[in-house]
Amino acid sequence: MMGLGHRQSGVALITALLITALVTVAAVAMATRQQLDIRRTGNLMEADQAWQYALGVEAWARQVLAADDNSRDTLDYLKDPWAAAVPSLPVEGGSVQGTVEDLQGRFNLNNLVDASGNKPVPAQEKILQNLLGRVAATDAKLNLSPFLTDAVVDWLDTRPDVYRNGGAEDGDYLSLTPPYRAANRPMVSPSEMLAVAGFSARAVAKLTPLVATLPGPTKLNVNTAPEMVLIGLDTKLTPQMTQQIVAYRKKTPFDSAADFAQYLKSEFDITVDANLVDVKSEYFLVNALASIGRSNVQLYSLLKRSNNKVTTLQRSIGVY
């Protein structure tokens, strides 16, 4: 009987220890999960706060652009208030900064076809061909060719047939792995070039700061366009000429398309179609970066300014 009692006591002790161990494991698991939940909630709150700060930069940009429009200033140039970057500002838990860029200072890829969507625009093709040629000259590894303009036209136009020798349509894309079709519509982001035949990731990275994908036909703002974009206006333009243009406009912005055309004619004996350029812009890109705790939000906002009103057309995170 004594032996039986000892065995029962031993079993009871082992059972008690097992229960204690299980309770301890459960308690640790619950505590760990609670910590993870708290951290997850904190991360979500920080991310939401960063998002709100980024939207605040966008709201600031809309106000500045509207005020500039209301000032009756007939020009958009790089000394306008909107062109001043927001430096890194301390906020509760982190920092926020941002910039506003005139997207009409870039070449609009959607200009390559007309409003109907099926007719290429030769004057715009020449600009992109020149631009591709000049960019290719800076880095032989880009494998860029002016003929890639044909592939972009085919990506945009609604026609099923290949435009020219450098073009590509569904038949070319469906043979890839994975297969896909040509968009046959306007681009919504410069990153779409990655899907166009002939464009490498390296080439797209080089071209992205120089091109835009704006709705509808737009004109190039010669007061904000960088040298590499300006040089695409004519094959006769040289880097030295575009440097002179940029230096001149810093002191005296061009007050009309005709003024710019006259300047090129008098200074370099180069004739540029004044209908392709402008000195006023409608489309702007806001690049806002908000960092709160461990959360970073980089917001790109496409804004349109028209009739003293600024509206947000598109938002994207991390890439325009």
PDB file of C-alpha atoms in Angstrom, residues 67-78 80 221-223 253-257 278-282:
ATOM      1  CA  ALA A  67      -1.084  80.991 -55.138  1.00  0.00           C
ATOM      2  CA  ASP A  68       1.436  81.159 -57.978  1.00  0.00           C
ATOM      3  CA  ASP A  69      -1.397  80.854 -60.493  1.00  0.00           C
ATOM      4  CA  ASN A  70      -3.395  83.569 -58.743  1.00  0.00           C
ATOM      5  CA  SER A  71      -0.403  85.911 -58.822  1.00  0.00           C
ATOM      6  CA  ARG A  72      -1.054  86.484 -62.530  1.00  0.00           C
ATOM      7  CA  ASP A  73       2.501  85.440 -63.255  1.00  0.00           C
ATOM      8  CA  THR A  74       2.455  84.268 -66.856  1.00  0.00           C
ATOM      9  CA  LEU A  75       5.631  82.205 -66.446  1.00  0.00           C
ATOM     10  CA  ASP A  76       6.693  79.068 -64.645  1.00  0.00           C
ATOM     11  CA  TYR A  77      10.411  78.966 -63.967  1.00  0.00           C
ATOM     12  CA  LEU A  78      12.864  77.612 -61.420  1.00  0.00           C
ATOM     13  CA  ASP A  80       9.048  80.410 -58.538  1.00  0.00           C
ATOM     14  CA  ASN A 221       8.416  74.275 -70.734  1.00  0.00           C
ATOM     15  CA  VAL A 222      11.774  75.678 -71.848  1.00  0.00           C
ATOM     16  CA  ASN A 223      12.184  77.569 -68.569  1.00  0.00           C
ATOM     17  CA  PRO A 253      13.405  83.531 -68.063  1.00  0.00           C
ATOM     18  CA  PHE A 254      11.858  83.312 -71.504  1.00  0.00           C
ATOM     19  CA  ASP A 255       8.523  85.142 -71.493  1.00  0.00           C
ATOM     20  CA  SER A 256       6.965  83.281 -74.431  1.00  0.00           C
ATOM     21  CA  ALA A 257       7.532  80.444 -76.854  1.00  0.00           C
ATOM     22  CA  ASP A 278       5.800  76.915 -73.793  1.00  0.00           C
ATOM     23  CA  VAL A 279       6.745  78.906 -70.690  1.00  0.00           C
ATOM     24  CA  LYS A 280       3.710  77.999 -68.570  1.00  0.00           C
ATOM     25  CA  SER A 281       2.887  74.601 -67.082  1.00  0.00           C
ATOM     26  CA  GLU A 282      -0.140  72.669 -65.856  1.00  0.00           C
TER      27      GLU A 282
END
